[in-house]
PDB file of C-alpha atoms and ligand atoms in Angstrom:
ATOM      1  CA  MET D  16       2.584  -6.980  19.732  1.00  0.00           C
ATOM      2  CA  ILE D  17       3.134  -9.839  17.311  1.00  0.00           C
ATOM      3  CA  ILE D  18       1.986  -9.987  13.736  1.00  0.00           C
ATOM      4  CA  LYS D  19      -0.029 -13.185  14.258  1.00  0.00           C
ATOM      5  CA  ASP D  20      -2.397 -11.261  16.549  1.00  0.00           C
ATOM      6  CA  ILE D  21      -3.298  -8.754  13.841  1.00  0.00           C
ATOM      7  CA  ALA D  22      -6.430  -9.502  11.824  1.00  0.00           C
ATOM      8  CA  THR D  23      -6.360  -9.234   8.043  1.00  0.00           C
ATOM      9  CA  ALA D  24      -8.760  -8.217   5.313  1.00  0.00           C
ATOM     10  CA  SER D  25      -8.985 -10.072   2.028  1.00  0.00           C
ATOM     11  CA  ILE D  26      -9.403  -7.672  -0.880  1.00  0.00           C
ATOM     12  CA  LEU D  27      -9.676  -9.383  -4.291  1.00  0.00           C
ATOM     13  CA  GLY D  28      -7.685 -12.224  -2.754  1.00  0.00           C
ATOM     14  CA  CYS D  29      -4.959  -9.988  -1.299  1.00  0.00           C
ATOM     15  CA  LYS D  30      -4.172  -9.912   2.402  1.00  0.00           C
ATOM     16  CA  VAL D  31      -4.067  -6.522   4.130  1.00  0.00           C
ATOM     17  CA  HIS D  32      -3.398  -6.143   7.866  1.00  0.00           C
ATOM     18  CA  LEU D  33      -5.968  -4.178   9.837  1.00  0.00           C
ATOM     19  CA  LEU D  34      -3.826  -1.791  11.816  1.00  0.00           C
ATOM     20  CA  ASN D  35      -2.823   1.815  12.359  1.00  0.00           C
ATOM     21  CA  MET D  36       0.570   3.449  11.945  1.00  0.00           C
ATOM     22  CA  ALA D  37       1.669   2.986  15.565  1.00  0.00           C
ATOM     23  CA  GLU D  38       0.903  -0.735  15.336  1.00  0.00           C
ATOM     24  CA  ALA D  39       2.680  -1.082  11.996  1.00  0.00           C
ATOM     25  CA  VAL D  40       5.801   0.490  13.511  1.00  0.00           C
ATOM     26  CA  GLN D  41       5.564  -1.830  16.530  1.00  0.00           C
ATOM     27  CA  ILE D  42       5.456  -4.797  14.161  1.00  0.00           C
ATOM     28  CA  VAL D  43       8.546  -3.559  12.326  1.00  0.00           C
ATOM     29  CA  GLU D  44      10.301  -3.075  15.681  1.00  0.00           C
ATOM     30  CA  GLN D  45       9.400  -6.610  16.689  1.00  0.00           C
ATOM     31  CA  LEU D  46      10.665  -8.052  13.405  1.00  0.00           C
ATOM     32  CA  VAL D  47      13.972  -6.197  13.764  1.00  0.00           C
ATOM     33  CA  LYS D  48      14.269  -7.359  17.376  1.00  0.00           C
ATOM     34  CA  ASP D  49      13.552 -10.985  16.448  1.00  0.00           C
ATOM     35  CA  GLY D  50      16.395 -10.704  13.940  1.00  0.00           C
ATOM     36  CA  GLN D  51      15.171 -13.324  11.506  1.00  0.00           C
ATOM     37  CA  ASP D  52      16.163 -12.215   8.000  1.00  0.00           C
ATOM     38  CA  GLY D  53      13.942 -11.645   4.999  1.00  0.00           C
ATOM     39  CA  ASN D  54      10.637 -10.225   6.295  1.00  0.00           C
ATOM     40  CA  GLN D  55       8.913  -8.398   3.466  1.00  0.00           C
ATOM     41  CA  VAL D  56       6.745  -5.368   4.114  1.00  0.00           C
ATOM     42  CA  VAL D  57       4.310  -4.298   1.385  1.00  0.00           C
ATOM     43  CA  THR D  58       2.440  -0.996   1.421  1.00  0.00           C
ATOM     44  CA  LEU D  59      -0.410  -1.929  -0.832  1.00  0.00           C
ATOM     45  CA  ASN D  60      -2.420   0.384  -3.051  1.00  0.00           C
ATOM     46  CA  ALA D  61      -5.502  -0.246  -5.168  1.00  0.00           C
ATOM     47  CA  GLU D  62      -3.615  -0.302  -8.482  1.00  0.00           C
ATOM     48  CA  ILE D  63      -1.422  -3.135  -7.309  1.00  0.00           C
ATOM     49  CA  ILE D  64      -4.325  -5.082  -5.828  1.00  0.00           C
ATOM     50  CA  TYR D  65      -6.092  -4.790  -9.173  1.00  0.00           C
ATOM     51  CA  GLN D  66      -2.946  -5.862 -11.013  1.00  0.00           C
ATOM     52  CA  THR D  67      -2.976  -9.140  -9.062  1.00  0.00           C
ATOM     53  CA  LYS D  68      -6.094 -10.141 -10.970  1.00  0.00           C
ATOM     54  CA  LYS D  69      -3.767 -10.699 -13.924  1.00  0.00           C
ATOM     55  CA  GLU D  70      -0.592 -11.497 -12.014  1.00  0.00           C
ATOM     56  CA  ILE D  71      -1.230 -14.368  -9.657  1.00  0.00           C
ATOM     57  CA  GLU D  72       2.454 -14.440  -8.692  1.00  0.00           C
ATOM     58  CA  LEU D  73       2.106 -10.895  -7.359  1.00  0.00           C
ATOM     59  CA  GLN D  74      -0.836 -12.022  -5.255  1.00  0.00           C
ATOM     60  CA  ARG D  75       1.264 -14.869  -3.844  1.00  0.00           C
ATOM     61  CA  ILE D  76       4.028 -12.413  -2.941  1.00  0.00           C
ATOM     62  CA  ILE D  77       1.597 -10.089  -1.155  1.00  0.00           C
ATOM     63  CA  ASN D  78       0.019 -12.944   0.724  1.00  0.00           C
ATOM     64  CA  SER D  79       3.356 -14.282   1.880  1.00  0.00           C
ATOM     65  CA  ALA D  80       4.663 -10.886   3.053  1.00  0.00           C
ATOM     66  CA  SER D  81       5.113 -10.483   6.806  1.00  0.00           C
ATOM     67  CA  LEU D  82       3.288  -7.169   6.911  1.00  0.00           C
ATOM     68  CA  VAL D  83       0.907  -5.604   4.387  1.00  0.00           C
ATOM     69  CA  THR D  84      -0.421  -2.110   5.054  1.00  0.00           C
ATOM     70  CA  ALA D  85      -3.154  -0.118   3.331  1.00  0.00           C
ATOM     71  CA  ASP D  86      -1.081   2.356   1.315  1.00  0.00           C
ATOM     72  CA  GLY D  87      -3.834   4.319  -0.396  1.00  0.00           C
ATOM     73  CA  ILE D  88      -7.319   5.479   0.352  1.00  0.00           C
ATOM     74  CA  GLY D  89      -8.585   2.973  -2.244  1.00  0.00           C
ATOM     75  CA  THR D  90      -7.303   0.082  -0.111  1.00  0.00           C
ATOM     76  CA  VAL D  91      -8.775   1.578   3.058  1.00  0.00           C
ATOM     77  CA  TRP D  92     -12.113   2.172   1.306  1.00  0.00           C
ATOM     78  CA  ALA D  93     -12.213  -1.384  -0.070  1.00  0.00           C
ATOM     79  CA  ALA D  94     -11.484  -2.954   3.313  1.00  0.00           C
ATOM     80  CA  ARG D  95     -14.233  -0.923   4.969  1.00  0.00           C
ATOM     81  CA  VAL D  96     -16.775  -1.544   2.194  1.00  0.00           C
ATOM     82  CA  LEU D  97     -16.108  -5.253   2.617  1.00  0.00           C
ATOM     83  CA  GLY D  98     -16.912  -4.935   6.321  1.00  0.00           C
ATOM     84  CA  TYR D  99     -13.405  -5.014   7.776  1.00  0.00           C
ATOM     85  CA  PRO D 100     -12.517  -2.506  10.521  1.00  0.00           C
ATOM     86  CA  GLN D 101      -9.549  -0.984   8.691  1.00  0.00           C
ATOM     87  CA  LYS D 102      -8.093   1.610  11.044  1.00  0.00           C
ATOM     88  CA  GLU D 103      -6.186   3.984   8.825  1.00  0.00           C
ATOM     89  CA  ARG D 104      -4.009   4.498   5.811  1.00  0.00           C
ATOM     90  CA  VAL D 105      -0.345   3.542   6.306  1.00  0.00           C
ATOM     91  CA  SER D 106       1.470   4.812   3.242  1.00  0.00           C
ATOM     92  CA  GLY D 107       5.003   3.842   2.282  1.00  0.00           C
ATOM     93  CA  ILE D 108       6.487   7.280   2.795  1.00  0.00           C
ATOM     94  CA  ASP D 109       4.735   7.850   6.132  1.00  0.00           C
ATOM     95  CA  LEU D 110       5.824   4.414   7.343  1.00  0.00           C
ATOM     96  CA  LEU D 111       9.375   5.189   6.222  1.00  0.00           C
ATOM     97  CA  HIS D 112       9.451   8.372   8.346  1.00  0.00           C
ATOM     98  CA  GLU D 113       7.943   6.644  11.391  1.00  0.00           C
ATOM     99  CA  VAL D 114      10.392   3.760  11.079  1.00  0.00           C
ATOM    100  CA  CYS D 115      13.255   6.284  10.913  1.00  0.00           C
ATOM    101  CA  ALA D 116      11.952   8.001  14.056  1.00  0.00           C
ATOM    102  CA  ALA D 117      11.773   4.642  15.848  1.00  0.00           C
ATOM    103  CA  GLY D 118      15.165   3.598  14.467  1.00  0.00           C
ATOM    104  CA  ALA D 119      16.836   6.805  15.647  1.00  0.00           C
ATOM    105  CA  THR D 120      16.303   5.890  19.292  1.00  0.00           C
ATOM    106  CA  ARG D 121      17.545   2.352  18.708  1.00  0.00           C
ATOM    107  CA  GLY D 122      20.525   3.108  16.461  1.00  0.00           C
ATOM    108  CA  TRP D 123      19.147   1.070  13.568  1.00  0.00           C
ATOM    109  CA  LYS D 124      21.082   0.782  10.344  1.00  0.00           C
ATOM    110  CA  LEU D 125      19.208   1.383   7.089  1.00  0.00           C
ATOM    111  CA  TYR D 126      20.323   0.565   3.556  1.00  0.00           C
ATOM    112  CA  LEU D 127      18.664   2.580   0.773  1.00  0.00           C
ATOM    113  CA  LEU D 128      18.330   0.891  -2.611  1.00  0.00           C
ATOM    114  CA  GLY D 129      16.596   2.564  -5.531  1.00  0.00           C
ATOM    115  CA  ALA D 130      15.830   5.742  -7.518  1.00  0.00           C
ATOM    116  CA  ALA D 131      18.138   7.495  -9.991  1.00  0.00           C
ATOM    117  CA  PRO D 132      21.901   7.788  -9.343  1.00  0.00           C
ATOM    118  CA  GLY D 133      22.628  10.111  -6.425  1.00  0.00           C
ATOM    119  CA  VAL D 134      19.064  10.239  -5.119  1.00  0.00           C
ATOM    120  CA  ALA D 135      19.273   7.465  -2.500  1.00  0.00           C
ATOM    121  CA  ALA D 136      22.534   8.923  -1.143  1.00  0.00           C
ATOM    122  CA  LYS D 137      20.952  12.374  -0.849  1.00  0.00           C
ATOM    123  CA  ALA D 138      17.805  10.951   0.758  1.00  0.00           C
ATOM    124  CA  GLY D 139      20.045   9.049   3.177  1.00  0.00           C
ATOM    125  CA  GLN D 140      21.877  12.212   4.217  1.00  0.00           C
ATOM    126  CA  LYS D 141      18.597  14.010   4.767  1.00  0.00           C
ATOM    127  CA  LEU D 142      17.206  11.153   6.873  1.00  0.00           C
ATOM    128  CA  GLU D 143      20.329  11.028   9.047  1.00  0.00           C
ATOM    129  CA  ARG D 144      20.050  14.785   9.592  1.00  0.00           C
ATOM    130  CA  SER D 145      16.337  14.621  10.405  1.00  0.00           C
ATOM    131  CA  TYR D 146      16.625  11.607  12.721  1.00  0.00           C
ATOM    132  CA  PRO D 147      19.839  11.879  14.776  1.00  0.00           C
ATOM    133  CA  GLY D 148      20.865   8.412  15.928  1.00  0.00           C
ATOM    134  CA  LEU D 149      19.715   6.738  12.728  1.00  0.00           C
ATOM    135  CA  LYS D 150      22.494   5.253  10.623  1.00  0.00           C
ATOM    136  CA  VAL D 151      22.295   4.999   6.880  1.00  0.00           C
ATOM    137  CA  CYS D 152      24.865   2.259   6.340  1.00  0.00           C
ATOM    138  CA  GLY D 153      24.753   2.364   2.544  1.00  0.00           C
ATOM    139  CA  SER D 154      22.872   3.356  -0.549  1.00  0.00           C
ATOM    140  CA  ARG D 155      22.726   2.490  -4.221  1.00  0.00           C
ATOM    141  CA  HIS D 156      20.695   3.613  -7.180  1.00  0.00           C
ATOM    142  CA  GLY D 157      17.998   1.386  -8.574  1.00  0.00           C
ATOM    143  CA  TYR D 158      19.038   1.058 -12.217  1.00  0.00           C
ATOM    144  CA  PHE D 159      20.984  -2.175 -12.465  1.00  0.00           C
ATOM    145  CA  SER D 160      21.100  -5.332 -14.530  1.00  0.00           C
ATOM    146  CA  GLN D 161      20.666  -8.908 -13.390  1.00  0.00           C
ATOM    147  CA  GLN D 162      24.431  -9.384 -13.651  1.00  0.00           C
ATOM    148  CA  ASP D 163      24.939  -6.629 -11.062  1.00  0.00           C
ATOM    149  CA  GLU D 164      22.684  -8.281  -8.520  1.00  0.00           C
ATOM    150  CA  PRO D 165      25.120 -10.672  -6.770  1.00  0.00           C
ATOM    151  CA  LYS D 166      27.448  -7.703  -6.148  1.00  0.00           C
ATOM    152  CA  ILE D 167      24.576  -5.553  -4.884  1.00  0.00           C
ATOM    153  CA  ILE D 168      23.401  -8.268  -2.492  1.00  0.00           C
ATOM    154  CA  ALA D 169      26.949  -8.858  -1.252  1.00  0.00           C
ATOM    155  CA  GLU D 170      27.339  -5.110  -0.673  1.00  0.00           C
ATOM    156  CA  ILE D 171      24.048  -4.897   1.252  1.00  0.00           C
ATOM    157  CA  ASN D 172      24.892  -7.978   3.327  1.00  0.00           C
ATOM    158  CA  SER D 173      28.364  -6.638   4.156  1.00  0.00           C
ATOM    159  CA  LYS D 174      26.669  -3.670   5.846  1.00  0.00           C
ATOM    160  CA  SER D 175      24.161  -5.888   7.731  1.00  0.00           C
ATOM    161  CA  PRO D 176      21.333  -3.359   7.808  1.00  0.00           C
ATOM    162  CA  ASP D 177      18.393  -3.736  10.173  1.00  0.00           C
ATOM    163  CA  ILE D 178      16.143  -2.502   7.385  1.00  0.00           C
ATOM    164  CA  LEU D 179      16.486  -2.460   3.625  1.00  0.00           C
ATOM    165  CA  LEU D 180      14.373   0.216   1.952  1.00  0.00           C
ATOM    166  CA  ALA D 181      13.768  -0.665  -1.701  1.00  0.00           C
ATOM    167  CA  ALA D 182      12.498   2.190  -3.844  1.00  0.00           C
ATOM    168  CA  LEU D 183      12.222   0.567  -7.266  1.00  0.00           C
ATOM    169  CA  GLY D 184       8.552   1.430  -7.783  1.00  0.00           C
ATOM    170  CA  ALA D 185       5.630  -0.928  -7.208  1.00  0.00           C
ATOM    171  CA  PRO D 186       5.385  -3.782  -8.039  1.00  0.00           C
ATOM    172  CA  LYS D 187       8.979  -4.115  -9.275  1.00  0.00           C
ATOM    173  CA  GLN D 188      10.276  -3.733  -5.715  1.00  0.00           C
ATOM    174  CA  GLU D 189       7.810  -6.383  -4.436  1.00  0.00           C
ATOM    175  CA  TYR D 190       9.029  -8.903  -7.022  1.00  0.00           C
ATOM    176  CA  TRP D 191      12.668  -8.007  -6.305  1.00  0.00           C
ATOM    177  CA  ILE D 192      12.424  -8.326  -2.528  1.00  0.00           C
ATOM    178  CA  ASP D 193      10.540 -11.616  -2.839  1.00  0.00           C
ATOM    179  CA  GLN D 194      13.139 -13.016  -5.194  1.00  0.00           C
ATOM    180  CA  LYS D 195      16.092 -11.926  -3.057  1.00  0.00           C
ATOM    181  CA  ARG D 196      14.764 -12.224   0.476  1.00  0.00           C
ATOM    182  CA  ASP D 197      16.451 -15.568   1.140  1.00  0.00           C
ATOM    183  CA  ALA D 198      19.790 -14.148   0.086  1.00  0.00           C
ATOM    184  CA  LEU D 199      19.447 -10.811   1.896  1.00  0.00           C
ATOM    185  CA  LYS D 200      20.823 -10.430   5.402  1.00  0.00           C
ATOM    186  CA  ALA D 201      18.331  -7.867   6.627  1.00  0.00           C
ATOM    187  CA  PRO D 202      15.471  -8.624   9.024  1.00  0.00           C
ATOM    188  CA  VAL D 203      13.054  -6.227   7.321  1.00  0.00           C
ATOM    189  CA  CYS D 204      12.768  -5.202   3.643  1.00  0.00           C
ATOM    190  CA  ILE D 205      10.227  -2.501   2.851  1.00  0.00           C
ATOM    191  CA  GLY D 206       9.112  -1.430  -0.647  1.00  0.00           C
ATOM    192  CA  VAL D 207       8.776   2.357  -0.571  1.00  0.00           C
ATOM    193  CA  GLY D 208       8.004   3.331  -4.191  1.00  0.00           C
ATOM    194  CA  GLY D 209       9.004   6.861  -5.111  1.00  0.00           C
ATOM    195  CA  SER D 210       9.800   7.939  -1.523  1.00  0.00           C
ATOM    196  CA  PHE D 211      13.500   8.670  -2.081  1.00  0.00           C
ATOM    197  CA  ASP D 212      12.616  11.192  -4.800  1.00  0.00           C
ATOM    198  CA  VAL D 213      10.391  13.051  -2.322  1.00  0.00           C
ATOM    199  CA  ILE D 214      12.858  12.888   0.578  1.00  0.00           C
ATOM    200  CA  ALA D 215      15.747  14.023  -1.640  1.00  0.00           C
ATOM    201  CA  GLY D 216      13.597  16.959  -2.807  1.00  0.00           C
ATOM    202  CA  ILE D 217      13.366  15.888  -6.447  1.00  0.00           C
ATOM    203  CA  LYS D 218       9.622  15.414  -6.344  1.00  0.00           C
ATOM    204  CA  LYS D 219       7.071  17.132  -4.179  1.00  0.00           C
ATOM    205  CA  ARG D 220       4.551  15.211  -2.149  1.00  0.00           C
ATOM    206  CA  ALA D 221       0.940  16.399  -2.349  1.00  0.00           C
ATOM    207  CA  PRO D 222       0.120  19.406  -0.147  1.00  0.00           C
ATOM    208  CA  LYS D 223      -1.302  18.490   3.284  1.00  0.00           C
ATOM    209  CA  LEU D 224      -4.819  19.530   2.244  1.00  0.00           C
ATOM    210  CA  PHE D 225      -4.841  16.947  -0.585  1.00  0.00           C
ATOM    211  CA  ILE D 226      -3.616  14.273   1.835  1.00  0.00           C
ATOM    212  CA  MET D 227      -6.217  15.253   4.459  1.00  0.00           C
ATOM    213  CA  LEU D 228      -9.004  15.090   1.870  1.00  0.00           C
ATOM    214  CA  ASN D 229      -7.737  11.694   0.647  1.00  0.00           C
ATOM    215  CA  LEU D 230      -6.930  13.197  -2.728  1.00  0.00           C
ATOM    216  CA  GLU D 231      -3.241  12.408  -2.915  1.00  0.00           C
ATOM    217  CA  TRP D 232      -3.927  10.198  -5.950  1.00  0.00           C
ATOM    218  CA  LEU D 233      -5.485  13.209  -7.737  1.00  0.00           C
ATOM    219  CA  TYR D 234      -2.450  15.386  -7.001  1.00  0.00           C
ATOM    220  CA  ARG D 235      -0.154  12.707  -8.435  1.00  0.00           C
ATOM    221  CA  LEU D 236      -2.371  12.443 -11.499  1.00  0.00           C
ATOM    222  CA  LEU D 237      -2.265  16.215 -12.031  1.00  0.00           C
ATOM    223  CA  THR D 238       1.498  16.524 -11.506  1.00  0.00           C
ATOM    224  CA  GLU D 239       2.487  13.296 -13.263  1.00  0.00           C
ATOM    225  CA  PRO D 240      -0.061  12.955 -16.102  1.00  0.00           C
ATOM    226  CA  SER D 241       1.830   9.906 -17.398  1.00  0.00           C
ATOM    227  CA  ARG D 242       0.269   8.012 -14.464  1.00  0.00           C
ATOM    228  CA  TRP D 243      -3.205   8.213 -15.984  1.00  0.00           C
ATOM    229  CA  LYS D 244      -2.855   4.759 -17.545  1.00  0.00           C
ATOM    230  CA  ARG D 245      -2.079   3.220 -14.172  1.00  0.00           C
ATOM    231  CA  GLN D 246      -4.947   5.102 -12.570  1.00  0.00           C
ATOM    232  CA  LEU D 247      -7.405   3.786 -15.134  1.00  0.00           C
ATOM    233  CA  ALA D 248      -7.362   0.709 -12.938  1.00  0.00           C
ATOM    234  CA  LEU D 249      -9.086   2.613 -10.136  1.00  0.00           C
ATOM    235  CA  PRO D 250     -12.711   2.539 -11.435  1.00  0.00           C
ATOM    236  CA  ALA D 251     -12.249  -1.110 -12.407  1.00  0.00           C
ATOM    237  CA  PHE D 252     -10.922  -1.757  -8.894  1.00  0.00           C
ATOM    238  CA  VAL D 253     -14.027  -0.166  -7.349  1.00  0.00           C
ATOM    239  CA  LEU D 254     -16.240  -2.340  -9.520  1.00  0.00           C
ATOM    240  CA  ALA D 255     -14.337  -5.510  -8.657  1.00  0.00           C
ATOM    241  CA  VAL D 256     -14.567  -4.746  -4.927  1.00  0.00           C
ATOM    242  CA  LEU D 257     -18.323  -4.197  -5.204  1.00  0.00           C
ATOM    243  CA  LYS D 258     -18.602  -7.503  -7.056  1.00  0.00           C
ATOM    244  CA  GLN D 259     -16.706  -9.184  -4.219  1.00  0.00           C
ATOM    245  CA  LYS D 260     -19.060  -7.539  -1.703  1.00  0.00           C
ATOM    246  CA  TYR D 261     -22.203  -8.618  -3.478  1.00  0.00           C
ATOM    247  CA  GLY D 262     -20.983 -12.120  -4.047  1.00  0.00           C
ATOM    248  CA  ARG D 263     -19.963 -12.136  -7.681  1.00  0.00           C
ATOM    249  CA  THR D 264     -16.289 -12.865  -8.116  1.00  0.00           C
ATOM    250  CA  ASN D 265     -15.939 -12.740 -11.886  1.00  0.00           C
TER     251      ASN D 265
HETATM  252  N1  UDP Z  27      13.066   3.082 -10.109  1.00  0.00           N
HETATM  253  C1  UDP Z  27      14.270   2.416  -9.907  1.00  0.00           C
HETATM  254  N2  UDP Z  27      14.620   1.430 -10.768  1.00  0.00           N
HETATM  255  C2  UDP Z  27      13.843   1.060 -11.809  1.00  0.00           C
HETATM  256  C3  UDP Z  27      12.591   1.712 -11.991  1.00  0.00           C
HETATM  257  C4  UDP Z  27      12.247   2.723 -11.098  1.00  0.00           C
HETATM  258  O1  UDP Z  27      14.990   2.704  -8.976  1.00  0.00           O
HETATM  259  O2  UDP Z  27      14.227   0.162 -12.543  1.00  0.00           O
HETATM  260  C5  UDP Z  27      12.705   4.145  -9.169  1.00  0.00           C
HETATM  261  C6  UDP Z  27      12.399   5.475  -9.811  1.00  0.00           C
HETATM  262  O3  UDP Z  27      13.601   6.183 -10.040  1.00  0.00           O
HETATM  263  C7  UDP Z  27      11.527   6.126  -8.737  1.00  0.00           C
HETATM  264  C8  UDP Z  27      10.776   4.945  -8.149  1.00  0.00           C
HETATM  265  O4  UDP Z  27      11.504   3.781  -8.544  1.00  0.00           O
HETATM  266  O5  UDP Z  27      12.321   6.711  -7.740  1.00  0.00           O
HETATM  267  C9  UDP Z  27       9.359   4.792  -8.683  1.00  0.00           C
HETATM  268  O6  UDP Z  27       8.619   5.866  -8.297  1.00  0.00           O
HETATM  269  P1  UDP Z  27       7.032   5.898  -8.484  1.00  0.00           P
HETATM  270  O7  UDP Z  27       6.564   7.141  -7.837  1.00  0.00           O
HETATM  271  O8  UDP Z  27       6.679   5.638  -9.893  1.00  0.00           O
HETATM  272  O9  UDP Z  27       6.645   4.595  -7.630  1.00  0.00           O
HETATM  273  P2  UDP Z  27       5.325   4.235  -6.877  1.00  0.00           P
HETATM  274  O10 UDP Z  27       5.339   5.052  -5.617  1.00  0.00           O
HETATM  275  O11 UDP Z  27       4.162   4.592  -7.752  1.00  0.00           O
HETATM  276  O12 UDP Z  27       5.497   2.782  -6.620  1.00  0.00           O
END
């Protein structure tokens, strides 16, 4: 499977690939196999799509990414409302686990960048334990200054990972990967938000029932009330999508 064969949706001007998890993993496998450095993978949620209305640069980054998946139910809903056959939600943390499972059988090397000091290292140990065969070739926390960046990139490149997982939060990680992708020697760079916190056991993911009922966003709102400001974008997102559907773009 090659990425060019996968159809895309256009949601408020943002590209989203129409695929399921198995296909997303196949694309990642193909990109690693091809070995060309600097492919960006974005797992896109509604808040970020809405943010691109004000940040055109973010829209450019999303549209030039190699793979864009529908991270949240809002993105899946929008694609379907607009008439695109979006298959399923492919969230950052689920994609991370599936990529680790695929990487275990192929001996892939992963570099983990992001989260508070100690968290990426702990997440890395847990992933190596859960997916024997997978190699975490390095990790580093995500609180650094611009001056630190050349050293960080040199360190990542010295380990030549197959995949760089960047957990700096969205959209910081999307900007960062875009800015550094020409300098990074890694075929695939995936932005994975707060995934390291969950894998390291610092934060809990929503219970399965919330995920099944497509209410993961509600669980996050209840457990991290500080997110309410970000989630205020959701009703505005719904409205903007309906405007796109019925032909009014402003
Ligand atoms: N983070 C980081 N560097 C920063 C800001 C944030 O490494 O400068 C990390 C933070 O510690 C957390 C993650 O990025 O692990 C953001 O998590 P959040 O759940 O807010 O991200 P989202 O999934 O909403 O993108």
